[in-house]
Coordinates of C-alpha atoms in Angstrom, one line a residue:
M9 CA -42.5 45.9 -20.8
P10 CA -41.4 48.8 -23.0
F11 CA -37.9 49.0 -24.3
I12 CA -36.0 51.1 -26.8
T13 CA -33.0 49.7 -28.7
T14 CA -30.0 52.0 -28.9
R15 CA -27.6 52.4 -31.9
D16 CA -25.3 49.7 -30.4
N17 CA -28.3 47.3 -30.0
T18 CA -28.6 47.8 -26.2
E19 CA -32.1 47.4 -24.8
I20 CA -33.1 50.2 -22.5
F21 CA -36.1 49.6 -20.2
Y22 CA -38.4 52.5 -19.4
K23 CA -41.7 53.3 -17.7
D24 CA -44.1 55.7 -19.3
W25 CA -47.0 56.9 -17.0
G26 CA -49.7 59.6 -17.5
T27 CA -50.2 62.3 -20.1
G28 CA -49.1 65.9 -20.4
Q29 CA -45.8 67.7 -20.4
P30 CA -43.1 65.0 -20.2
V31 CA -40.9 64.7 -17.1
V32 CA -38.0 62.4 -17.6
F33 CA -36.2 60.9 -14.6
S34 CA -32.6 59.6 -14.5
H35 CA -31.7 57.5 -11.4
G36 CA -28.6 57.4 -9.3
W37 CA -25.9 54.6 -9.0
P38 CA -26.4 51.7 -8.3
L39 CA -30.2 51.9 -8.5
N40 CA -32.8 51.8 -11.3
A41 CA -36.0 53.6 -12.3
D42 CA -37.9 52.1 -9.4
A43 CA -36.1 54.5 -7.1
W44 CA -38.1 57.3 -8.7
D45 CA -41.5 55.5 -8.3
P46 CA -42.9 58.0 -5.7
Q47 CA -42.1 61.0 -7.9
T48 CA -43.2 59.4 -11.2
Q49 CA -46.5 58.6 -9.6
L50 CA -46.7 62.1 -8.2
M51 CA -46.2 63.7 -11.6
A52 CA -48.5 61.4 -13.5
D53 CA -51.2 62.0 -10.9
N54 CA -50.8 65.8 -11.4
G55 CA -51.2 66.0 -15.2
F56 CA -47.7 65.2 -16.4
R57 CA -46.3 62.4 -18.5
A58 CA -43.7 60.7 -16.2
I59 CA -40.9 58.6 -17.9
A60 CA -38.1 56.8 -16.0
H61 CA -35.6 54.5 -17.5
D62 CA -33.1 52.0 -16.3
R63 CA -29.6 53.1 -17.3
R64 CA -27.6 50.6 -19.3
G65 CA -26.1 48.0 -17.0
H66 CA -28.8 48.7 -14.4
G67 CA -32.1 47.1 -13.6
R68 CA -33.9 45.6 -16.6
S69 CA -31.7 47.2 -19.3
G70 CA -29.0 45.4 -21.2
Q71 CA -25.7 44.7 -19.4
T72 CA -23.1 45.8 -21.9
W73 CA -19.4 45.2 -21.5
T74 CA -18.6 48.7 -22.9
G75 CA -20.4 52.1 -22.9
N76 CA -20.6 52.4 -19.1
D77 CA -19.6 56.1 -19.2
L78 CA -21.4 59.4 -19.1
D79 CA -21.1 60.1 -22.8
T80 CA -22.9 56.9 -23.7
Y81 CA -25.5 57.3 -20.8
A82 CA -26.3 60.7 -22.2
D83 CA -26.6 59.3 -25.8
D84 CA -29.0 56.6 -24.5
L85 CA -31.1 59.3 -22.8
A86 CA -31.1 61.3 -26.1
Q87 CA -32.2 58.3 -28.0
L88 CA -35.0 57.6 -25.5
I89 CA -36.2 61.3 -25.9
E90 CA -36.0 61.2 -29.6
T91 CA -37.6 57.8 -30.0
L92 CA -40.6 58.9 -27.9
D93 CA -40.4 62.3 -29.7
L94 CA -40.5 64.2 -26.4
R95 CA -40.5 68.0 -26.4
D96 CA -40.7 70.7 -23.8
V97 CA -39.1 68.1 -21.4
I98 CA -38.4 68.6 -17.7
L99 CA -35.3 66.6 -17.0
V100 CA -34.8 65.3 -13.4
G101 CA -31.6 63.6 -12.4
H102 CA -30.5 62.2 -9.0
S103 CA -26.8 61.7 -8.2
T104 CA -25.2 60.0 -11.3
G105 CA -28.5 60.7 -13.0
G106 CA -27.8 64.4 -12.6
G107 CA -24.5 63.8 -14.4
E108 CA -26.4 62.0 -17.1
V109 CA -28.8 64.9 -17.5
T110 CA -25.9 67.4 -17.5
R111 CA -23.9 65.6 -20.1
Y112 CA -27.0 65.2 -22.3
V113 CA -27.3 69.0 -22.4
G114 CA -23.6 69.3 -23.2
R115 CA -23.7 66.7 -26.0
H116 CA -27.2 67.2 -27.4
G117 CA -28.2 70.8 -26.5
S118 CA -31.4 72.1 -25.1
D119 CA -33.8 72.3 -28.0
R120 CA -36.1 69.7 -26.4
V121 CA -35.6 70.9 -22.8
A122 CA -37.9 73.2 -20.8
K123 CA -36.4 72.8 -17.3
A124 CA -34.1 70.6 -15.3
V125 CA -33.8 69.4 -11.7
L126 CA -30.5 68.3 -10.3
L127 CA -31.0 66.5 -7.0
S128 CA -28.0 65.5 -4.9
A129 CA -26.2 65.5 -8.3
I130 CA -22.6 64.8 -9.0
P131 CA -21.7 67.9 -11.2
P132 CA -19.5 69.6 -11.7
L133 CA -16.8 67.1 -10.5
M134 CA -16.6 64.7 -7.6
L135 CA -12.9 63.9 -7.7
K136 CA -10.5 66.1 -5.7
T137 CA -7.9 67.7 -7.9
D138 CA -5.7 70.8 -7.6
A139 CA -8.4 72.8 -9.4
N140 CA -11.2 71.1 -7.4
P141 CA -10.0 70.9 -3.7
E142 CA -13.6 70.5 -2.5
G143 CA -13.8 67.1 -4.1
L144 CA -13.3 63.7 -2.6
P145 CA -9.8 62.0 -2.7
R146 CA -9.3 59.1 -5.1
E147 CA -8.9 56.7 -2.2
V148 CA -12.6 57.1 -1.5
F149 CA -13.5 55.8 -4.9
D150 CA -10.9 53.1 -4.8
E151 CA -12.7 51.8 -1.6
I152 CA -16.0 51.8 -3.5
R153 CA -14.3 49.8 -6.3
K154 CA -12.9 47.3 -3.8
G155 CA -16.4 46.9 -2.2
V156 CA -18.0 46.2 -5.5
A157 CA -15.3 43.8 -6.6
T158 CA -15.0 41.7 -3.5
D159 CA -18.4 41.4 -1.7
R160 CA -20.8 43.7 -3.5
S161 CA -23.9 42.3 -1.6
Q162 CA -22.5 43.3 1.8
F163 CA -21.1 46.5 0.4
Y164 CA -24.5 47.6 -0.9
Q165 CA -26.1 46.7 2.4
D166 CA -23.6 48.8 4.2
L167 CA -23.8 51.7 1.7
S168 CA -27.6 52.0 2.3
A169 CA -26.9 53.5 5.7
P170 CA -25.0 56.7 4.7
F171 CA -27.0 56.9 1.5
Y172 CA -30.3 57.4 3.4
G173 CA -28.8 58.8 6.6
A174 CA -29.7 55.7 8.6
N175 CA -26.4 56.2 10.5
R176 CA -27.6 59.5 11.9
E177 CA -29.3 59.8 15.3
G178 CA -33.1 60.3 15.0
H179 CA -33.3 59.1 11.4
Q180 CA -36.7 57.8 10.1
V181 CA -35.2 55.3 7.6
S182 CA -37.1 51.9 7.5
Q183 CA -35.4 48.6 7.0
G184 CA -37.7 48.2 4.0
T185 CA -36.1 51.2 2.3
R186 CA -32.6 49.8 3.0
D187 CA -33.7 46.4 1.7
A188 CA -35.0 48.0 -1.5
F189 CA -31.7 49.7 -2.0
W190 CA -29.9 46.4 -1.7
L191 CA -32.2 44.6 -4.1
W192 CA -32.0 47.3 -6.8
S193 CA -28.2 47.4 -6.4
L194 CA -27.8 43.7 -6.9
Q195 CA -29.6 44.0 -10.3
V196 CA -26.7 46.0 -11.6
G197 CA -24.2 44.0 -13.6
I198 CA -20.8 44.0 -11.8
K199 CA -19.0 45.3 -14.9
G200 CA -21.5 48.2 -15.3
S201 CA -21.4 49.0 -11.6
Y202 CA -17.6 49.0 -11.5
D203 CA -17.1 51.1 -14.6
C204 CA -19.7 53.6 -13.5
I205 CA -17.6 54.5 -10.4
K206 CA -15.0 56.1 -12.8
A207 CA -17.8 57.7 -14.7
F208 CA -19.4 59.4 -11.8
S209 CA -16.2 60.4 -10.0
E210 CA -13.9 61.5 -12.7
T211 CA -16.1 63.2 -15.3
D212 CA -15.7 67.0 -15.3
L213 CA -19.1 68.4 -16.2
T214 CA -18.3 72.1 -15.8
E215 CA -18.6 73.0 -19.4
D216 CA -21.8 71.0 -19.7
L217 CA -23.3 73.1 -16.9
Q218 CA -22.3 76.2 -18.7
R219 CA -24.6 75.2 -21.6
F220 CA -27.8 75.2 -19.4
D221 CA -30.0 78.0 -20.8
F222 CA -33.3 77.1 -19.1
P223 CA -34.6 77.3 -15.5
T224 CA -32.9 74.8 -13.2
L225 CA -33.7 73.6 -9.7
I226 CA -30.5 72.5 -7.9
A227 CA -31.5 70.6 -4.7
H228 CA -29.1 69.2 -2.2
G229 CA -29.1 68.0 1.4
D230 CA -26.4 69.6 3.6
D231 CA -25.8 66.2 5.3
D232 CA -25.1 64.4 2.1
Q233 CA -22.5 61.8 2.9
I234 CA -22.2 60.4 -0.6
V235 CA -22.0 63.6 -2.8
P236 CA -20.9 66.4 -0.4
I237 CA -22.8 69.6 -1.1
V238 CA -19.7 71.8 -1.1
A239 CA -18.3 70.0 -4.1
A240 CA -21.5 69.6 -6.0
G241 CA -24.7 71.6 -5.4
E242 CA -22.9 74.7 -4.1
K243 CA -20.5 74.8 -7.0
S244 CA -23.1 74.0 -9.7
S245 CA -25.3 76.8 -8.4
K246 CA -22.5 79.2 -9.2
I247 CA -22.2 77.9 -12.8
V248 CA -25.7 77.5 -14.0
K249 CA -27.1 80.9 -15.0
D250 CA -30.8 80.6 -14.3
N251 CA -31.1 78.4 -11.2
T252 CA -32.8 78.1 -7.9
F253 CA -30.6 76.5 -5.2
K254 CA -32.6 74.7 -2.5
V255 CA -30.7 73.3 0.5
Y256 CA -32.4 70.8 2.7
P257 CA -31.0 71.0 6.3
G258 CA -30.0 67.7 7.7
A259 CA -31.0 65.8 4.5
P260 CA -29.1 62.8 3.2
H261 CA -28.1 61.8 -0.3
G262 CA -31.3 59.7 -0.9
L263 CA -33.6 62.4 0.5
S264 CA -36.4 61.8 -2.1
M265 CA -37.2 58.5 -0.5
V266 CA -37.1 59.2 3.3
A267 CA -39.1 61.2 5.7
P268 CA -39.3 64.0 6.5
F269 CA -37.4 65.2 3.4
K270 CA -39.4 63.4 0.7
D271 CA -42.6 65.3 1.2
V272 CA -40.7 68.7 1.0
F273 CA -38.9 67.7 -2.1
D274 CA -42.0 66.4 -3.8
A275 CA -43.8 69.7 -3.1
D276 CA -40.8 71.6 -4.5
L277 CA -40.6 69.4 -7.6
L278 CA -44.3 69.8 -8.4
A279 CA -44.2 73.6 -7.8
F280 CA -41.1 73.9 -10.0
A281 CA -42.6 71.9 -12.8
R282 CA -45.9 73.9 -12.7
G283 CA -44.1 77.3 -12.3

């Protein structure tokens, strides 16, 4: 399996499929690169080079005690891009992966970037503050910490329902999809999983978004129960200069994996990459 080794000697696993303009996928918490398989296959089948990595602490990458923060995640992404010498890159980030992509631009600039896609992404800030009243209260994230620390297996099983909208009437979420979520989540080291909660909830990415100087697709479901659209996609669309804001009516947080939203997003992703 292909790995890169970061400057702090952490092994980062990645998949590298197809040839053509590179499209680099960053996954959400608490998943891994496998969550992007339908889209990596889609892009590789259509003349792109699709690359997806497991964030440190997740999946097949190293489980470090430190570095489970957006600065380090972004630096790992930069090292992957530089090691593979990728240029004219289309960055695609879901949820926390969207924060990773955003912080990458903030820390490393856009010289290698052609476009970006932020799907159900955490920017600009998830935590409710006086300056960010649309965010979620700290108690919400404390409950997530409690779930990970006490019975993470059951917590992840329960979390799969709102993640994919399986708690909504008329949903089309299979048990297999929920089982895959649980399996991927249990591959995350408990330290990395716990620390990442602070990273995705408390990191202010407003200034990083202001550095976007390339076409950006901001895509979000208006029934996202994990990263509410009012605090995320809507606000990001008012910060990023050159963006297309696509709202998916009734779509959940994990819309790229469940019908009928997956097919619509796939078509939008491919059209944006080709455009």
